[in-house]
Short mmCIF file of N, CA, C and O in Angstrom, two decimals:
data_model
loop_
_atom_site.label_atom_id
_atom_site.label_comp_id
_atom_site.label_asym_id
_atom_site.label_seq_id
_atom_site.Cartn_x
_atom_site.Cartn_y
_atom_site.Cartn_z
N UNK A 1242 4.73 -11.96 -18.18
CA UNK A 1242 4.78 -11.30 -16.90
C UNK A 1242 3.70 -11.89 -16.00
O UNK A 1242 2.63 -11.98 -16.60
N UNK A 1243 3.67 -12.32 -14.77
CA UNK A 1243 3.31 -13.05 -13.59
C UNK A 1243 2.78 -11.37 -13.16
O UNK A 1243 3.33 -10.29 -13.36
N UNK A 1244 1.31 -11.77 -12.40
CA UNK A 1244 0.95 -10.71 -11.35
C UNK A 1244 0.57 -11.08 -10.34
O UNK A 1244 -0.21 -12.03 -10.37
N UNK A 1245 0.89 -10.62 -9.30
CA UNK A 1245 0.63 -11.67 -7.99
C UNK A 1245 -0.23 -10.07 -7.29
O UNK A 1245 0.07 -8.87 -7.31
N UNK A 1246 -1.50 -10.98 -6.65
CA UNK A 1246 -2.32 -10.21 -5.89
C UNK A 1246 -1.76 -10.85 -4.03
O UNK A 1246 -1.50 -11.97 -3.58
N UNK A 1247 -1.78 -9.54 -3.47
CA UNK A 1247 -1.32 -10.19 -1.99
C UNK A 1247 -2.26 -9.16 -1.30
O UNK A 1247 -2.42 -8.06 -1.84
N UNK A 1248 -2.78 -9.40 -0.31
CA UNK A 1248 -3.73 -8.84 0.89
C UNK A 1248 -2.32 -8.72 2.08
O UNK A 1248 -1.61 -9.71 1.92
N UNK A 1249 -1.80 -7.82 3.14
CA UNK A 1249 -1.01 -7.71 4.29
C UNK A 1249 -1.94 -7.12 4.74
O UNK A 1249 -1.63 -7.27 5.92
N UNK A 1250 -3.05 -6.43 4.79
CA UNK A 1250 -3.14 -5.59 6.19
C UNK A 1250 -2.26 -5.15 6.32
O UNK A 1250 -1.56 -4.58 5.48
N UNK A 1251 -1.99 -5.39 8.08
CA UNK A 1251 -1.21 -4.52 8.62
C UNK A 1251 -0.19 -5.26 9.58
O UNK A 1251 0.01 -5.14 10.79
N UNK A 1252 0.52 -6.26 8.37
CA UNK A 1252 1.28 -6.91 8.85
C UNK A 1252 2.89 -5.95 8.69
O UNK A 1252 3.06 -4.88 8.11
N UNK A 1253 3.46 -6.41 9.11
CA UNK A 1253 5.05 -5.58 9.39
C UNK A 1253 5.56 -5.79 8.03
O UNK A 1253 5.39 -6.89 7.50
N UNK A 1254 6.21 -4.77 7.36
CA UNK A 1254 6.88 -4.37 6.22
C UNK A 1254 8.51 -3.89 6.34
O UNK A 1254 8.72 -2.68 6.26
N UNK A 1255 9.62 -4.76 6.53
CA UNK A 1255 10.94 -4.76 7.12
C UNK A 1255 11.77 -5.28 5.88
O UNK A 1255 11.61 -6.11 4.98
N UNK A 1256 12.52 -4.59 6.18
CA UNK A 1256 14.21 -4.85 5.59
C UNK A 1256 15.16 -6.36 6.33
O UNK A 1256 15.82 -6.27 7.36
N UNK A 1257 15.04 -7.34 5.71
CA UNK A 1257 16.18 -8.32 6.03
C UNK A 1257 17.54 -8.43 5.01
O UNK A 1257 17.54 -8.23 3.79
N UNK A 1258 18.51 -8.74 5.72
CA UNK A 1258 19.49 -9.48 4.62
C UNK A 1258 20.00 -10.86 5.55
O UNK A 1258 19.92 -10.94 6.78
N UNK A 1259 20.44 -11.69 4.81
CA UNK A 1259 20.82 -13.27 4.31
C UNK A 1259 21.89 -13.16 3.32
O UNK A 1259 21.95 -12.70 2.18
N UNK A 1260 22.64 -13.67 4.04
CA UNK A 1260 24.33 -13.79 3.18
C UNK A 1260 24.12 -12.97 2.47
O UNK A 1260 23.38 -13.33 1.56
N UNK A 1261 24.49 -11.80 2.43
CA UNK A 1261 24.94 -10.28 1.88
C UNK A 1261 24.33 -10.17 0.87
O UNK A 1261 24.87 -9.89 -0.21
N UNK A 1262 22.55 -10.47 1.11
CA UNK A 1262 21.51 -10.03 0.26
C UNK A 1262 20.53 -9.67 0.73
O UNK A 1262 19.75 -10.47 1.25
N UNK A 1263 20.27 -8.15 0.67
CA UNK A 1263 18.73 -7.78 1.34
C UNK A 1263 17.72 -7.72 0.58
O UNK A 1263 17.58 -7.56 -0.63
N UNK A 1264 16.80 -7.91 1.71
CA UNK A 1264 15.08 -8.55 0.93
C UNK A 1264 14.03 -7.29 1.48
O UNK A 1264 14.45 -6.67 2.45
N UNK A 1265 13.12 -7.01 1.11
CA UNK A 1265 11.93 -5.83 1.65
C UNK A 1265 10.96 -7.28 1.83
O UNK A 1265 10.29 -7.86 0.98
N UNK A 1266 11.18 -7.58 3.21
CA UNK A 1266 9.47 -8.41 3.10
C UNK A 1266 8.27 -7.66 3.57
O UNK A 1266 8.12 -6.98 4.58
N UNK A 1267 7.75 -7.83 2.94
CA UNK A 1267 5.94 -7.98 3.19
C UNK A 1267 5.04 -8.92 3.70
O UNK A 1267 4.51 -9.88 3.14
N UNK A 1268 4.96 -8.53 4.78
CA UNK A 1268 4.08 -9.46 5.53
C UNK A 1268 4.38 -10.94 5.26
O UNK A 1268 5.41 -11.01 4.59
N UNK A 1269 3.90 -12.09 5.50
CA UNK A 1269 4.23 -13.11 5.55
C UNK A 1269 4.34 -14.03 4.36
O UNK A 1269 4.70 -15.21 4.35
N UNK A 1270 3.99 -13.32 3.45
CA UNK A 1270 4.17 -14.08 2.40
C UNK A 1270 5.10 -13.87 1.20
O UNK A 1270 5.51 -14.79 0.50
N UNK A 1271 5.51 -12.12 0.96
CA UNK A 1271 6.16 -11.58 0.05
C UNK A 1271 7.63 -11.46 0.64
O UNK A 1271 7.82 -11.22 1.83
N UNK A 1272 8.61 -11.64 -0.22
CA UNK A 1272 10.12 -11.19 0.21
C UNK A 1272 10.80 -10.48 -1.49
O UNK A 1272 11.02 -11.20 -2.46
N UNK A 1273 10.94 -9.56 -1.48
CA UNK A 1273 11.45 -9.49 -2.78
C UNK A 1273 12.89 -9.10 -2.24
O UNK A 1273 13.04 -8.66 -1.10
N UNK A 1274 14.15 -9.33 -3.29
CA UNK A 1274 15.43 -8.93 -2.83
C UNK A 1274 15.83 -7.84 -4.12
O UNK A 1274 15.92 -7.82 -5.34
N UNK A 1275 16.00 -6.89 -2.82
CA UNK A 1275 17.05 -5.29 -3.44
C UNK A 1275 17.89 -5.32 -3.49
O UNK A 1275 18.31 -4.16 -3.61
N UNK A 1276 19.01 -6.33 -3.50
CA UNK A 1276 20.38 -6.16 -2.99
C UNK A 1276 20.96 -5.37 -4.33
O UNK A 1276 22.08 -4.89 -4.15
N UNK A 1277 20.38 -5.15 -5.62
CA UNK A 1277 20.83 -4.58 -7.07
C UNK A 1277 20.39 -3.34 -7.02
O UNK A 1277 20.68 -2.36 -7.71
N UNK A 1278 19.60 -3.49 -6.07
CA UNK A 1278 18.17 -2.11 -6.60
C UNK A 1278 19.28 -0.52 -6.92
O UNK A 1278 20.11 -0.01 -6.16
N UNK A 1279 19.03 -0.26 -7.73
CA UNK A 1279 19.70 1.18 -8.01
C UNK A 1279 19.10 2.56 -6.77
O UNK A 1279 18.02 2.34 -6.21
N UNK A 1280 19.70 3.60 -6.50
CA UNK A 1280 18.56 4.45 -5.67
C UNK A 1280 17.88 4.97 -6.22
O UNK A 1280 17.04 5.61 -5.58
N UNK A 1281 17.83 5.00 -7.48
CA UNK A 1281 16.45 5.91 -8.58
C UNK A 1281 15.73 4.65 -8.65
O UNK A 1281 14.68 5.14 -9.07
N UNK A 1282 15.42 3.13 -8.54
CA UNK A 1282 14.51 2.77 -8.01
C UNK A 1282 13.95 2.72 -6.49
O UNK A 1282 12.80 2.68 -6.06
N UNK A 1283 14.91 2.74 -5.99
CA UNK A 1283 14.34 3.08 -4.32
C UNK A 1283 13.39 3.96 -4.27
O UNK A 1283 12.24 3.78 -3.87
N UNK A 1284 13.95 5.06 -4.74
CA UNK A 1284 13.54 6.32 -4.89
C UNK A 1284 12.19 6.15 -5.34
O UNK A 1284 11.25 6.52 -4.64
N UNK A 1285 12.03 5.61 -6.47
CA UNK A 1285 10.70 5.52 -6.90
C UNK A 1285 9.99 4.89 -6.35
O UNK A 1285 8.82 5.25 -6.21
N UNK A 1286 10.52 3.51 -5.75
CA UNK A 1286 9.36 3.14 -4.93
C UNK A 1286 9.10 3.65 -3.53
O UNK A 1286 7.92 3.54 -3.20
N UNK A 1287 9.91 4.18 -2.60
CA UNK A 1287 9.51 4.93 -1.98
C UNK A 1287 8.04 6.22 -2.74
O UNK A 1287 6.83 6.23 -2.51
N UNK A 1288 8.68 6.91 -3.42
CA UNK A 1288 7.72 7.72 -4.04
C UNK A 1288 6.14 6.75 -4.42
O UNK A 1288 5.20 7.02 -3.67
N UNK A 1289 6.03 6.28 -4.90
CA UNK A 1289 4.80 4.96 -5.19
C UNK A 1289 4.38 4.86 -3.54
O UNK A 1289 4.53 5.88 -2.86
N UNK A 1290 4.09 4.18 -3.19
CA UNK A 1290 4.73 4.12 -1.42
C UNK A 1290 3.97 5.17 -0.99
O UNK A 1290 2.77 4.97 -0.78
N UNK A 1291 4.50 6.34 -0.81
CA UNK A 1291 3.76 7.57 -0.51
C UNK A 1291 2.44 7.79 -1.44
O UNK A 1291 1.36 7.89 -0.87
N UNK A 1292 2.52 7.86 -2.79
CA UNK A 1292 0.98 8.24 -3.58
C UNK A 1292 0.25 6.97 -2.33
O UNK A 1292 -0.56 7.31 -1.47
N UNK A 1293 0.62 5.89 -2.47
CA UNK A 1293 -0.31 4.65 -2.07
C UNK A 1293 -0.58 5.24 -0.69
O UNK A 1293 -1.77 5.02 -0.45
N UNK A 1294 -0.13 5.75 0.11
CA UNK A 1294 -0.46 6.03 1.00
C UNK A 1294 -1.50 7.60 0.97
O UNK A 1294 -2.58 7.66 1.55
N UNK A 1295 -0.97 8.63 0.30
CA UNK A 1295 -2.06 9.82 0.02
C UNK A 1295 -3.66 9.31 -0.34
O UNK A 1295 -4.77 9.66 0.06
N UNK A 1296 -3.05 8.05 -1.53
CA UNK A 1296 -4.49 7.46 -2.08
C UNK A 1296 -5.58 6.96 -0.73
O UNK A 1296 -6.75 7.27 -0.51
N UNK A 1297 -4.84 6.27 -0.16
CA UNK A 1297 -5.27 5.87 1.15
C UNK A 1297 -6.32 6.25 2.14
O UNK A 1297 -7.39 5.90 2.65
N UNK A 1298 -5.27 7.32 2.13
CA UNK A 1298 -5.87 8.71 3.61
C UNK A 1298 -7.21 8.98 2.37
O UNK A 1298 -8.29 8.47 2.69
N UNK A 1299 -7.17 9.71 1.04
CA UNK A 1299 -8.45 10.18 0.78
C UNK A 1299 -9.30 9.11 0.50
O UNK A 1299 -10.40 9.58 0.21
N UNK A 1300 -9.31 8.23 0.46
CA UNK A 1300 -10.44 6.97 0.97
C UNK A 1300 -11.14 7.16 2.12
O UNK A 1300 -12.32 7.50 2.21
N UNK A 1301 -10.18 6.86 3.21
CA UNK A 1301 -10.86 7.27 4.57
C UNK A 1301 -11.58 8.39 5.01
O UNK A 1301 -12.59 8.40 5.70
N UNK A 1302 -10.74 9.62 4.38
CA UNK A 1302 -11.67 11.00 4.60
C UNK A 1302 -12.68 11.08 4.15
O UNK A 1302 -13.61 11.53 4.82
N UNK A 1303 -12.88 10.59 2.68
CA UNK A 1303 -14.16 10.64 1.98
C UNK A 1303 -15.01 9.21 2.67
O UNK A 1303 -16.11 8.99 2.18
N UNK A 1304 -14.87 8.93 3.00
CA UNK A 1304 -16.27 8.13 3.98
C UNK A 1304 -16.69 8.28 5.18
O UNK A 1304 -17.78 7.95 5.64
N UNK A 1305 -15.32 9.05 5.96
CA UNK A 1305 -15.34 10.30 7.21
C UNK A 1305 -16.86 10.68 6.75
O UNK A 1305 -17.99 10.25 7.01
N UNK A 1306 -16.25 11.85 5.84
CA UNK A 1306 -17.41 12.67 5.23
C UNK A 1306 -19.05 12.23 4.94
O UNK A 1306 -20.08 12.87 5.19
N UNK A 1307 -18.87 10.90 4.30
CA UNK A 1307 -19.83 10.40 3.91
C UNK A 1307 -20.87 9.98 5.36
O UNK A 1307 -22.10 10.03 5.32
N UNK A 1308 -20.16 9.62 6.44
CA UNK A 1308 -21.09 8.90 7.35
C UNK A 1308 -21.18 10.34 8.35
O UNK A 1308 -21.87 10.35 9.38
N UNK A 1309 -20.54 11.30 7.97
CA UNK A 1309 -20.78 12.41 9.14
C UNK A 1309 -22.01 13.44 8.29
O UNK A 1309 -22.61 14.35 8.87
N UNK A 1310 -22.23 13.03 6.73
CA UNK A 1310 -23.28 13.52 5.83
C UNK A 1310 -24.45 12.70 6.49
O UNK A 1310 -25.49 13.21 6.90
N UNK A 1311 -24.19 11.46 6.53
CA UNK A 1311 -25.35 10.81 6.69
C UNK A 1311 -25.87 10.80 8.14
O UNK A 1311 -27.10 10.81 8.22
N UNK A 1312 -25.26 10.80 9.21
CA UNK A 1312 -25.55 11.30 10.84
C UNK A 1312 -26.34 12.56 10.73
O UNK A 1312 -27.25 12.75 11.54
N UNK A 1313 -26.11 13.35 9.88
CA UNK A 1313 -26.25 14.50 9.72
C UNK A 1313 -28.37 14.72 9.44
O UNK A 1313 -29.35 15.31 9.90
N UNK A 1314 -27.94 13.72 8.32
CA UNK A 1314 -29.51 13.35 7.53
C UNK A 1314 -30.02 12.50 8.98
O UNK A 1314 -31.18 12.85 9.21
N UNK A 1315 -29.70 11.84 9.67
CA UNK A 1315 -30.36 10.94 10.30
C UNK A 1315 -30.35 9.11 10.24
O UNK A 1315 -30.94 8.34 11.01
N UNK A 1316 -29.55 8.80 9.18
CA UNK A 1316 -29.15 8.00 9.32
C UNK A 1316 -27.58 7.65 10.14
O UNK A 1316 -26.72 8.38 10.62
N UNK A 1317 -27.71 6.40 10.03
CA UNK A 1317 -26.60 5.59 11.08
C UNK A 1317 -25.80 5.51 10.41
O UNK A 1317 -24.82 5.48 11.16
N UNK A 1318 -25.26 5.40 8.88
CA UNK A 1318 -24.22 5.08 8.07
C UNK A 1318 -24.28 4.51 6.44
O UNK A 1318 -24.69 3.45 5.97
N UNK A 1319 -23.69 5.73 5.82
CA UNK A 1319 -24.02 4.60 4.57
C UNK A 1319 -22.20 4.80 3.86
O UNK A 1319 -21.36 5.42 4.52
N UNK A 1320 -21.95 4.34 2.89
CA UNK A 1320 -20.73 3.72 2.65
C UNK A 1320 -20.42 4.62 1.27
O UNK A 1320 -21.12 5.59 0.99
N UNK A 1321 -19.36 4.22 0.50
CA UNK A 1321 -19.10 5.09 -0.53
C UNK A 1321 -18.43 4.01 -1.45
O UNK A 1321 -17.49 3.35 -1.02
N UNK A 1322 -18.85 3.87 -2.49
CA UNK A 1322 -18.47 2.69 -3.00
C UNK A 1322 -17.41 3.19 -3.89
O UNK A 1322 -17.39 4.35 -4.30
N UNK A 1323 -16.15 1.96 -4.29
CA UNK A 1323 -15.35 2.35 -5.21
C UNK A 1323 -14.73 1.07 -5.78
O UNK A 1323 -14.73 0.02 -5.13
N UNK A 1324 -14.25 1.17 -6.85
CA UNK A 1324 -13.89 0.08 -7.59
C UNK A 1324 -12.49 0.12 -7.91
O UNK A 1324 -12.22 0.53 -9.04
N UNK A 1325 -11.84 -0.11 -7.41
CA UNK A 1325 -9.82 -0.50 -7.90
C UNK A 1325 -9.49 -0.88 -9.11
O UNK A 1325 -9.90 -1.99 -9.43
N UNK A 1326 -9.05 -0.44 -9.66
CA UNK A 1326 -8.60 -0.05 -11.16
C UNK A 1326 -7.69 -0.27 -11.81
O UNK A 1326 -6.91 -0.94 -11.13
N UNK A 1327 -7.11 -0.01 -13.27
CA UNK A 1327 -5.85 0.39 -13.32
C UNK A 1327 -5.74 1.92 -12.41
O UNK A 1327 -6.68 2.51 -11.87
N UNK A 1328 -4.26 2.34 -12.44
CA UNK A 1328 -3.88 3.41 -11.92
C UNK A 1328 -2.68 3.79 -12.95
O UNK A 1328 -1.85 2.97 -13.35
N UNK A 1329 -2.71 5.00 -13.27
CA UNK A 1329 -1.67 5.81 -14.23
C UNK A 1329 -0.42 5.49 -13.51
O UNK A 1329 -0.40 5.33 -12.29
N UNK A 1330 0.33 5.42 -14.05
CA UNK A 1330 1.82 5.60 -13.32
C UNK A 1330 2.41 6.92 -13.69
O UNK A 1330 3.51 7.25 -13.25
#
């Protein structure tokens, strides 16, 4: 099994098809094709999709927090460190 690491930002995440095969690309470098995909995988990756996105938002809140703790103390900003992991499925 191949693992490919990809960085998008916040590049555009769209649905193409090409001779009666659709692809989910990702930003400029990823294209994977669904044209098989069952909807209990859709499904799931939609669902994945969303955690990744919940995971997301509490990143941001918790450093919200962290720099509105630290304004608070008198400092200008301090950060919240975290390390990317496995993740349970």
């Amino acid at each position: 099994m191949t693992t490919i690491t990809l960085s998008w930002g916040d590049r555009p995440i769209v649905l193409e098809t090409e001779d009666n095969r659709t692809f989910l690309r990702i930003g400029a470098a990823l294209r994977v094709e669904v044209t098989d995909a069952s909807v209990d995988q859709l499904e799931q990756l939609a669902q994945v999709t969303a955690d990744l996105a919940d995971f997301r938002w509490e990143q941001i809140r918790a450093a919200q927090v962290a720099d509105e703790v630290a304004a608070e103390d008198g400092l200008p900003s301090i950060s919240v460190p975290f390390k990317r992991g496995p993740v349970a499925a």
